Coordinates of N, CA and C in Angstrom, one line a residue:
Y1 N 254.9 53.2 -80.4 CA 255.2 51.8 -80.0 C 255.9 51.8 -78.6
N2 N 255.3 51.1 -77.7 CA 255.9 51.0 -76.3 C 256.7 49.7 -76.3
A3 N 258.0 49.8 -75.9 CA 258.8 48.6 -75.8 C 258.3 47.7 -74.7
V4 N 258.2 48.3 -73.5 CA 257.7 47.6 -72.3 C 257.1 48.6 -71.4
I5 N 256.0 48.2 -70.8 CA 255.3 49.1 -69.8 C 255.8 48.7 -68.4
V6 N 256.7 49.6 -67.8 CA 257.3 49.2 -66.6 C 256.5 49.8 -65.4
P7 N 256.2 49.0 -64.4 CA 255.5 49.5 -63.3 C 256.3 50.5 -62.6
C8 N 255.6 51.6 -62.1 CA 256.3 52.6 -61.4 C 256.2 52.4 -59.9
T9 N 257.0 53.0 -59.1 CA 257.0 52.9 -57.7 C 255.8 53.7 -57.2
I10 N 254.9 53.0 -56.4 CA 253.8 53.7 -55.8 C 254.2 54.0 -54.4
G11 N 254.4 55.2 -54.1 CA 255.0 55.6 -52.8 C 254.1 55.9 -51.7
R12 N 252.8 55.7 -51.8 CA 251.8 56.1 -50.8 C 252.0 55.1 -49.6
Q13 N 252.0 55.7 -48.4 CA 252.3 55.0 -47.2 C 251.2 53.9 -46.9
W14 N 250.0 54.1 -47.5 CA 249.0 53.1 -47.2 C 249.4 51.7 -47.6
H15 N 250.3 51.5 -48.6 CA 250.7 50.2 -49.0 C 251.6 49.5 -48.0
L16 N 252.2 50.4 -47.2 CA 253.3 49.8 -46.3 C 252.9 49.7 -44.9
D17 N 251.8 50.3 -44.5 CA 251.4 50.5 -43.1 C 250.5 49.3 -42.7
G18 N 251.0 48.3 -42.1 CA 250.2 47.1 -41.7 C 249.3 47.5 -40.6
N19 N 249.5 48.5 -39.8 CA 248.6 48.8 -38.7 C 247.3 49.4 -39.2
N20 N 247.3 49.9 -40.4 CA 246.1 50.4 -41.0 C 245.4 49.4 -41.9
G21 N 245.9 48.1 -41.9 CA 245.4 47.1 -42.8 C 245.9 47.4 -44.3
G22 N 247.0 48.1 -44.4 CA 247.4 48.5 -45.7 C 248.5 47.6 -46.3
S23 N 249.1 46.7 -45.5 CA 250.1 45.8 -46.1 C 249.3 44.8 -46.9
F24 N 250.0 44.2 -47.9 CA 249.3 43.3 -48.8 C 249.1 41.9 -48.0
S25 N 249.7 41.7 -46.9 CA 249.4 40.5 -46.2 C 248.0 40.6 -45.6
R26 N 247.6 41.8 -45.2 CA 246.2 42.0 -44.7 C 245.3 42.3 -45.9
F27 N 245.8 43.0 -46.9 CA 245.0 43.3 -48.0 C 244.5 42.1 -48.8
S28 N 245.3 41.0 -48.8 CA 244.9 39.8 -49.5 C 244.1 38.9 -48.7
Q29 N 243.2 39.4 -47.9 CA 242.3 38.5 -47.1 C 241.2 37.9 -48.1
P30 N 240.4 36.9 -47.6 CA 239.5 36.3 -48.6 C 238.5 37.4 -49.1
L31 N 238.7 37.9 -50.3 CA 237.9 39.0 -50.8 C 236.5 38.6 -51.3
T32 N 236.3 37.3 -51.5 CA 235.0 36.9 -52.0 C 234.0 37.2 -50.9
R33 N 234.3 36.8 -49.6 CA 233.4 37.1 -48.5 C 233.3 38.6 -48.3
Q34 N 234.4 39.3 -48.3 CA 234.5 40.7 -48.0 C 233.6 41.5 -48.9
C35 N 233.7 41.3 -50.2 CA 233.0 42.2 -51.2 C 231.6 41.9 -51.2
Q36 N 231.1 40.7 -50.7 CA 229.7 40.4 -50.6 C 229.0 41.3 -49.5
K37 N 229.8 41.6 -48.5 CA 229.2 42.3 -47.3 C 229.4 43.8 -47.5
Q38 N 230.4 44.2 -48.2 CA 230.7 45.7 -48.2 C 230.0 46.4 -49.3
Q39 N 229.4 47.5 -49.0 CA 228.8 48.4 -50.0 C 229.8 49.5 -50.3
A40 N 230.2 49.6 -51.6 CA 231.1 50.7 -52.0 C 230.4 52.0 -52.1
K41 N 231.0 53.1 -51.8 CA 230.4 54.4 -51.9 C 230.2 54.7 -53.4
Y42 N 231.2 54.4 -54.2 CA 231.1 54.8 -55.6 C 231.1 53.5 -56.5
L43 N 230.3 53.6 -57.6 CA 230.4 52.6 -58.6 C 231.7 52.7 -59.4
A44 N 232.1 53.9 -59.7 CA 233.3 54.1 -60.5 C 234.0 55.4 -60.2
Y45 N 235.3 55.5 -60.5 CA 236.1 56.7 -60.1 C 237.1 57.0 -61.1
F46 N 237.4 58.3 -61.4 CA 238.5 58.7 -62.2 C 238.9 60.1 -61.8
A47 N 240.2 60.3 -61.6 CA 240.8 61.6 -61.4 C 242.0 61.8 -62.3
G48 N 241.9 62.8 -63.1 CA 243.0 63.0 -64.0 C 242.8 64.2 -64.9
T49 N 243.7 64.3 -65.9 CA 243.7 65.4 -66.9 C 242.7 65.2 -68.0
V50 N 242.1 66.2 -68.5 CA 241.3 66.1 -69.7 C 241.6 67.3 -70.6
L51 N 241.7 67.1 -71.9 CA 242.0 68.2 -72.8 C 241.0 68.1 -74.0
K52 N 240.7 69.3 -74.6 CA 239.8 69.3 -75.7 C 240.3 68.6 -76.9
D53 N 241.6 68.6 -77.1 CA 242.2 68.0 -78.3 C 241.8 66.5 -78.4
W54 N 241.1 66.1 -79.5 CA 240.7 64.7 -79.6 C 241.8 63.7 -79.6
A55 N 243.0 64.2 -80.1 CA 244.2 63.3 -80.1 C 244.5 62.8 -78.7
Y56 N 244.2 63.6 -77.7 CA 244.4 63.2 -76.4 C 243.3 62.3 -75.9
S57 N 243.6 61.1 -75.7 CA 242.7 60.1 -75.2 C 241.6 59.6 -76.2
H58 N 241.7 60.2 -77.5 CA 240.8 59.8 -78.5 C 239.3 59.9 -78.1
G59 N 239.0 60.9 -77.3 CA 237.6 61.2 -76.9 C 237.2 60.5 -75.7
V60 N 238.0 59.5 -75.1 CA 237.5 58.7 -74.0 C 237.4 59.6 -72.7
R61 N 238.5 60.3 -72.3 CA 238.4 61.1 -71.1 C 237.4 62.2 -71.3
Q62 N 237.3 62.8 -72.5 CA 236.4 63.9 -72.8 C 235.0 63.4 -72.5
A63 N 234.6 62.2 -73.0 CA 233.3 61.6 -72.8 C 233.0 61.4 -71.3
L64 N 234.0 60.9 -70.5 CA 233.8 60.7 -69.1 C 233.5 62.0 -68.4
F65 N 234.3 63.0 -68.7 CA 234.0 64.3 -68.0 C 232.7 64.9 -68.4
E66 N 232.3 64.7 -69.7 CA 231.1 65.3 -70.2 C 229.9 64.6 -69.5
M67 N 230.0 63.3 -69.3 CA 228.9 62.5 -68.7 C 228.8 62.6 -67.2
F68 N 230.0 62.6 -66.5 CA 230.0 62.4 -65.1 C 230.8 63.5 -64.3
G69 N 231.4 64.5 -65.0 CA 232.1 65.5 -64.3 C 231.2 66.5 -63.6
N70 N 231.8 67.2 -62.6 CA 231.0 68.2 -61.8 C 229.9 67.6 -61.1
G71 N 230.1 66.4 -60.6 CA 229.1 65.7 -59.7 C 227.8 65.4 -60.3
Q72 N 227.8 65.1 -61.6 CA 226.5 64.9 -62.3 C 225.8 63.6 -61.9
D73 N 226.7 62.6 -61.4 CA 226.2 61.3 -61.0 C 226.8 61.0 -59.6
P74 N 225.9 60.9 -58.6 CA 226.5 60.6 -57.2 C 227.2 59.3 -57.1
R75 N 227.0 58.4 -58.0 CA 227.7 57.1 -57.9 C 228.9 57.0 -58.7
I76 N 229.2 58.0 -59.6 CA 230.4 57.9 -60.4 C 231.1 59.3 -60.3
L77 N 232.3 59.2 -59.7 CA 233.1 60.4 -59.4 C 234.2 60.6 -60.5
V78 N 234.0 61.6 -61.3 CA 235.0 61.9 -62.3 C 235.5 63.4 -62.1
T79 N 236.8 63.5 -61.8 CA 237.3 64.8 -61.4 C 238.7 65.0 -61.8
T80 N 239.2 66.2 -61.6 CA 240.7 66.5 -61.8 C 241.4 66.1 -60.6
M81 N 242.7 66.0 -60.7 CA 243.6 65.6 -59.6 C 243.6 66.7 -58.5
D82 N 243.3 67.9 -58.8 CA 243.4 69.0 -57.8 C 242.0 69.3 -57.2
S83 N 241.1 68.3 -57.2 CA 239.7 68.6 -56.7 C 239.6 68.5 -55.2
G84 N 240.7 68.1 -54.5 CA 240.6 68.0 -53.1 C 240.2 66.7 -52.5
H85 N 239.8 65.7 -53.4 CA 239.4 64.4 -52.9 C 240.7 63.6 -52.5
D86 N 240.5 62.7 -51.5 CA 241.6 61.8 -51.2 C 241.5 60.6 -52.1
A87 N 242.4 60.6 -53.1 CA 242.4 59.6 -54.1 C 242.5 58.2 -53.6
D88 N 243.4 58.0 -52.6 CA 243.5 56.7 -51.9 C 242.2 56.2 -51.3
D89 N 241.5 57.1 -50.6 CA 240.3 56.7 -50.0 C 239.2 56.4 -51.0
V90 N 239.1 57.3 -52.0 CA 238.1 57.1 -53.0 C 238.3 55.8 -53.8
M91 N 239.5 55.5 -54.1 CA 239.8 54.2 -54.8 C 239.4 53.0 -54.0
R92 N 239.7 53.1 -52.7 CA 239.3 52.0 -51.8 C 237.8 51.8 -51.7
N93 N 237.1 52.9 -51.9 CA 235.7 52.9 -51.7 C 234.9 52.9 -53.1
S94 N 235.6 52.5 -54.1 CA 235.0 52.4 -55.4 C 235.1 50.9 -55.9
I95 N 234.1 50.5 -56.7 CA 234.1 49.1 -57.2 C 235.0 49.1 -58.5
F96 N 234.8 50.1 -59.3 CA 235.6 50.2 -60.6 C 236.4 51.5 -60.6
C97 N 237.5 51.5 -61.3 CA 238.3 52.7 -61.5 C 238.6 52.8 -63.0
F98 N 238.3 53.9 -63.6 CA 238.6 54.2 -65.0 C 240.1 54.4 -65.2
C99 N 240.6 53.7 -66.2 CA 242.0 53.8 -66.6 C 242.1 54.2 -68.1
P100 N 241.7 55.3 -68.5 CA 241.7 55.7 -69.9 C 243.0 56.1 -70.4
Q101 N 243.2 55.9 -71.7 CA 244.4 56.4 -72.4 C 244.5 57.9 -72.2
G102 N 245.8 58.4 -72.3 CA 246.0 59.8 -72.4 C 246.6 60.1 -73.8
W103 N 247.9 60.6 -73.8 CA 248.6 60.8 -75.0 C 249.0 59.5 -75.6
G104 N 249.3 58.5 -74.7 CA 249.7 57.2 -75.2 C 248.7 56.1 -74.9
S105 N 248.9 55.0 -75.5 CA 247.9 53.9 -75.4 C 248.1 53.0 -74.2
W106 N 248.7 53.6 -73.1 CA 248.9 52.8 -71.9 C 248.8 53.8 -70.8
S107 N 248.7 53.3 -69.5 CA 248.6 54.2 -68.4 C 249.1 53.4 -67.2
A108 N 250.0 54.1 -66.4 CA 250.5 53.5 -65.2 C 249.4 53.5 -64.1
R109 N 248.3 54.2 -64.4 CA 247.2 54.2 -63.4 C 246.7 52.8 -63.0
I110 N 246.8 51.9 -64.0 CA 246.3 50.6 -63.7 C 246.9 49.9 -62.5
Y111 N 248.2 50.2 -62.3 CA 248.9 49.6 -61.1 C 248.4 50.2 -59.8
D112 N 248.2 51.5 -59.9 CA 247.7 52.2 -58.7 C 246.3 51.7 -58.3
V113 N 245.4 51.6 -59.2 CA 244.0 51.2 -58.8 C 244.0 49.8 -58.4
M114 N 244.8 48.9 -59.0 CA 244.8 47.5 -58.5 C 245.4 47.4 -57.1
A115 N 246.4 48.3 -56.8 CA 246.9 48.3 -55.4 C 245.9 48.6 -54.4
H116 N 244.8 49.3 -54.8 CA 243.7 49.6 -53.9 C 242.5 48.7 -54.1
N117 N 242.7 47.6 -54.8 CA 241.7 46.6 -55.0 C 240.5 47.2 -55.7
C118 N 240.7 48.1 -56.6 CA 239.7 48.7 -57.4 C 239.8 48.0 -58.8
I119 N 238.7 47.6 -59.4 CA 238.7 46.9 -60.7 C 239.0 47.9 -61.8
P120 N 240.1 47.7 -62.6 CA 240.4 48.6 -63.7 C 239.4 48.5 -64.8
V121 N 239.0 49.7 -65.4 CA 238.2 49.7 -66.5 C 239.0 50.3 -67.7
V122 N 239.3 49.6 -68.7 CA 240.1 50.0 -69.8 C 239.2 50.1 -71.1
F123 N 239.7 50.9 -72.0 CA 238.9 51.3 -73.2 C 239.6 50.8 -74.5
D124 N 238.9 50.0 -75.2 CA 239.4 49.5 -76.5 C 239.0 50.6 -77.6
K125 N 240.1 51.1 -78.2 CA 239.9 52.1 -79.3 C 240.6 51.6 -80.5
K126 N 240.0 51.8 -81.7 CA 240.7 51.4 -82.9 C 242.0 52.1 -83.1
D127 N 243.0 51.4 -83.3 CA 244.4 51.9 -83.5 C 244.9 52.6 -82.3
F128 N 244.2 52.5 -81.2 CA 244.7 53.1 -79.9 C 244.3 52.3 -78.7
T129 N 244.3 51.0 -78.9 CA 243.9 50.0 -77.9 C 244.9 50.1 -76.7
Q130 N 244.3 50.0 -75.5 CA 245.2 50.1 -74.3 C 246.1 48.9 -74.2
E131 N 247.3 49.1 -74.0 CA 248.3 48.0 -73.8 C 248.4 47.6 -72.4
L132 N 248.2 46.3 -72.1 CA 248.3 45.8 -70.8 C 249.7 45.0 -70.6
P133 N 250.4 45.3 -69.5 CA 251.7 44.7 -69.4 C 251.7 43.2 -69.2
F134 N 252.8 42.6 -69.6 CA 253.0 41.1 -69.3 C 251.9 40.2 -69.9
R135 N 251.2 40.7 -70.9 CA 250.2 39.8 -71.5 C 250.9 38.6 -72.1
A136 N 252.0 38.8 -72.8 CA 252.7 37.7 -73.4 C 253.2 36.7 -72.4
L137 N 253.3 37.1 -71.2 CA 253.8 36.1 -70.1 C 252.6 35.4 -69.5
G138 N 251.4 35.6 -70.0 CA 250.3 34.8 -69.5 C 249.5 35.4 -68.4
F139 N 249.7 36.8 -68.1 CA 248.9 37.4 -67.0 C 247.4 37.4 -67.4
P140 N 246.6 37.0 -66.4 CA 245.1 36.8 -66.7 C 244.4 38.1 -66.7
W141 N 244.7 39.0 -67.6 CA 244.0 40.3 -67.5 C 242.5 40.2 -67.7
E142 N 242.0 39.3 -68.5 CA 240.6 39.2 -68.7 C 239.8 38.9 -67.5
D143 N 240.5 38.3 -66.5 CA 239.9 38.0 -65.2 C 240.0 39.1 -64.2
M144 N 240.7 40.2 -64.5 CA 240.9 41.3 -63.6 C 240.4 42.6 -64.0
V145 N 240.2 42.8 -65.3 CA 239.8 44.1 -65.8 C 238.5 44.0 -66.5
V146 N 237.9 45.2 -66.7 CA 236.7 45.3 -67.6 C 237.1 46.1 -68.8
T147 N 236.9 45.6 -70.0 CA 237.2 46.3 -71.2 C 235.9 46.8 -71.9
I148 N 235.9 48.1 -72.1 CA 234.8 48.8 -72.8 C 235.1 48.8 -74.3
P149 N 234.2 48.2 -75.1 CA 234.4 48.1 -76.6 C 234.5 49.4 -77.2
D150 N 235.2 49.5 -78.3 CA 235.3 50.8 -79.1 C 233.9 51.3 -79.4
G151 N 233.7 52.6 -79.2 CA 232.4 53.2 -79.5 C 231.4 53.1 -78.4
K152 N 231.7 52.4 -77.3 CA 230.7 52.1 -76.2 C 231.0 52.9 -75.0
E153 N 232.0 53.9 -75.0 CA 232.4 54.6 -73.8 C 231.2 55.4 -73.2
R154 N 230.2 55.8 -74.0 CA 229.1 56.5 -73.5 C 228.0 55.5 -72.9
H155 N 228.3 54.3 -73.0 CA 227.4 53.3 -72.4 C 228.1 52.6 -71.2
V156 N 229.2 53.3 -70.7 CA 230.0 52.6 -69.7 C 229.2 52.4 -68.4
K157 N 228.3 53.3 -68.0 CA 227.6 53.1 -66.7 C 226.7 51.9 -66.8
A158 N 226.0 51.7 -67.9 CA 225.1 50.6 -68.1 C 225.9 49.3 -68.1
I159 N 227.1 49.3 -68.7 CA 227.9 48.1 -68.8 C 228.4 47.7 -67.4
L160 N 228.8 48.7 -66.6 CA 229.3 48.4 -65.3 C 228.2 47.9 -64.4
E161 N 227.0 48.6 -64.5 CA 225.9 48.2 -63.7 C 225.4 46.8 -64.0
G162 N 225.7 46.3 -65.2 CA 225.3 45.0 -65.6 C 226.2 43.8 -65.2
I163 N 227.3 44.2 -64.5 CA 228.2 43.2 -64.1 C 227.7 42.6 -62.7
S164 N 227.6 41.3 -62.6 CA 227.0 40.7 -61.4 C 227.9 40.9 -60.2
A165 N 227.4 40.8 -59.0 CA 228.1 40.8 -57.8 C 229.1 39.7 -57.7
E166 N 228.7 38.5 -58.2 CA 229.6 37.3 -58.2 C 230.8 37.6 -59.1
E167 N 230.7 38.2 -60.3 CA 231.8 38.5 -61.1 C 232.7 39.6 -60.5
I168 N 232.1 40.6 -59.8 CA 232.9 41.6 -59.2 C 233.8 40.9 -58.1
C169 N 233.2 40.0 -57.3 CA 234.0 39.3 -56.3 C 235.1 38.5 -56.9
K170 N 234.9 37.9 -58.0 CA 235.9 37.0 -58.6 C 237.1 37.9 -59.1
K171 N 236.7 39.1 -59.7 CA 237.8 40.0 -60.2 C 238.6 40.5 -59.0
K172 N 237.9 40.9 -57.9 CA 238.6 41.5 -56.8 C 239.5 40.4 -56.1
A173 N 239.1 39.2 -56.1 CA 239.9 38.1 -55.6 C 241.2 37.9 -56.4
M174 N 241.0 38.0 -57.7 CA 242.1 37.8 -58.6 C 243.1 39.0 -58.5
I175 N 242.6 40.2 -58.3 CA 243.4 41.3 -58.2 C 244.2 41.2 -56.9
A176 N 243.6 40.7 -55.8 CA 244.3 40.6 -54.6 C 245.5 39.6 -54.7
D177 N 245.3 38.6 -55.6 CA 246.4 37.7 -55.8 C 247.5 38.2 -56.6
W178 N 247.2 39.0 -57.6 CA 248.2 39.5 -58.6 C 248.7 40.9 -58.4
A179 N 248.0 41.7 -57.8 CA 248.4 43.1 -57.6 C 249.8 43.2 -56.9
P180 N 250.0 42.4 -55.8 CA 251.3 42.6 -55.2 C 252.5 42.4 -56.1
L181 N 252.3 41.7 -57.2 CA 253.5 41.4 -58.1 C 253.8 42.6 -58.9
F182 N 253.0 43.7 -58.9 CA 253.2 44.9 -59.7 C 253.9 46.0 -58.9
L183 N 254.1 45.7 -57.6 CA 254.7 46.7 -56.7 C 256.2 46.4 -56.4
W184 N 257.0 47.5 -56.4 CA 258.4 47.3 -56.1 C 258.6 47.0 -54.6
Q185 N 257.6 47.5 -53.8 CA 257.8 47.3 -52.3 C 257.3 45.9 -51.9
G186 N 257.6 45.7 -50.6 CA 257.0 44.5 -50.0 C 257.7 43.2 -50.5
G187 N 258.9 43.2 -51.0 CA 259.6 42.0 -51.3 C 259.4 41.5 -52.7
S188 N 258.5 42.2 -53.5 CA 258.2 41.7 -54.8 C 259.1 42.3 -55.9
G189 N 260.0 43.2 -55.5 CA 260.9 43.9 -56.4 C 261.7 43.0 -57.3
I190 N 262.3 42.0 -56.7 CA 263.1 41.1 -57.5 C 262.3 40.3 -58.5
F191 N 261.1 39.8 -58.1 CA 260.3 39.1 -59.0 C 259.8 40.1 -60.2
L192 N 259.4 41.3 -59.8 CA 259.0 42.2 -60.8 C 260.1 42.6 -61.8
L193 N 261.3 42.7 -61.3 CA 262.5 42.9 -62.2 C 262.6 41.8 -63.2
H194 N 262.4 40.6 -62.8 CA 262.5 39.4 -63.7 C 261.3 39.5 -64.7
L195 N 260.2 39.9 -64.3 CA 259.0 40.1 -65.2 C 259.4 41.1 -66.3
V196 N 259.9 42.2 -65.9 CA 260.3 43.3 -66.8 C 261.3 42.8 -67.8
L197 N 262.4 42.2 -67.3 CA 263.4 41.7 -68.2 C 262.9 40.6 -69.1
S198 N 262.0 39.7 -68.6 CA 261.4 38.7 -69.5 C 260.7 39.3 -70.6
E199 N 259.9 40.4 -70.3 CA 259.1 41.0 -71.4 C 260.0 41.7 -72.4
V200 N 261.1 42.3 -71.9 CA 262.1 43.0 -72.7 C 262.7 41.9 -73.7
W201 N 263.0 40.8 -73.2 CA 263.6 39.7 -74.0 C 262.6 39.2 -75.0
L202 N 261.3 39.1 -74.7 CA 260.3 38.7 -75.6 C 260.2 39.7 -76.7
R203 N 260.2 41.0 -76.4 CA 260.0 42.0 -77.4 C 261.2 42.1 -78.3
I204 N 262.4 41.9 -77.8 CA 263.6 41.9 -78.6 C 263.6 40.7 -79.6
S205 N 263.1 39.6 -79.0 CA 263.1 38.4 -79.9 C 262.1 38.5 -81.0
E206 N 260.9 39.2 -80.7 CA 259.9 39.4 -81.7 C 260.5 40.3 -82.8
R207 N 261.1 41.4 -82.4 CA 261.6 42.3 -83.4 C 262.8 41.7 -84.2
T208 N 263.6 40.8 -83.6 CA 264.7 40.2 -84.3 C 264.1 39.2 -85.4
K209 N 263.0 38.5 -85.1 CA 262.4 37.6 -86.0 C 261.9 38.3 -87.2
S210 N 261.3 39.5 -86.9 CA 260.6 40.3 -88.0 C 261.7 41.0 -88.9

């Protein structure tokens, strides 16, 4: 049971360097027009750990590496963190980014990929469904993420390819509006602290009632 999923500090300089177009003031330009013109290099991306133990990720990461690891698909890059790829660059040049569970039913990865305007792909697993932060506070996750139904992880490519360009643009525009709220940098820290404390209060209230 996770009390609260607290956003971590994302320390990459790209988020802070306005000269590179990396500040959120430049990042949050009209993304509907931008994503219609821009062709991403990758359909989807994931870099992380994979273990043979089924209890780790309940088979999701294992399936991703089996299907897409070792460069099996030129449009979907699934690799380990030590592969030598520039993760920041690849996320910026991917439409979707996989955010699978690991040992726990949540991942801080979702904050990182949203900061790069990559659409998070989460996986619904029975008794191991991915927890998304601040849902009780009304965050519109359904408008920003793609959820793969339980048992459909091996159909993930077809599911992603079936999402229209219009829907992709809508999700990226929503991410541009909401992603800055998840970062401690750039003046959002106080607001984010209030979000975390609000969710803590809601969780405490729920447990007190029960």
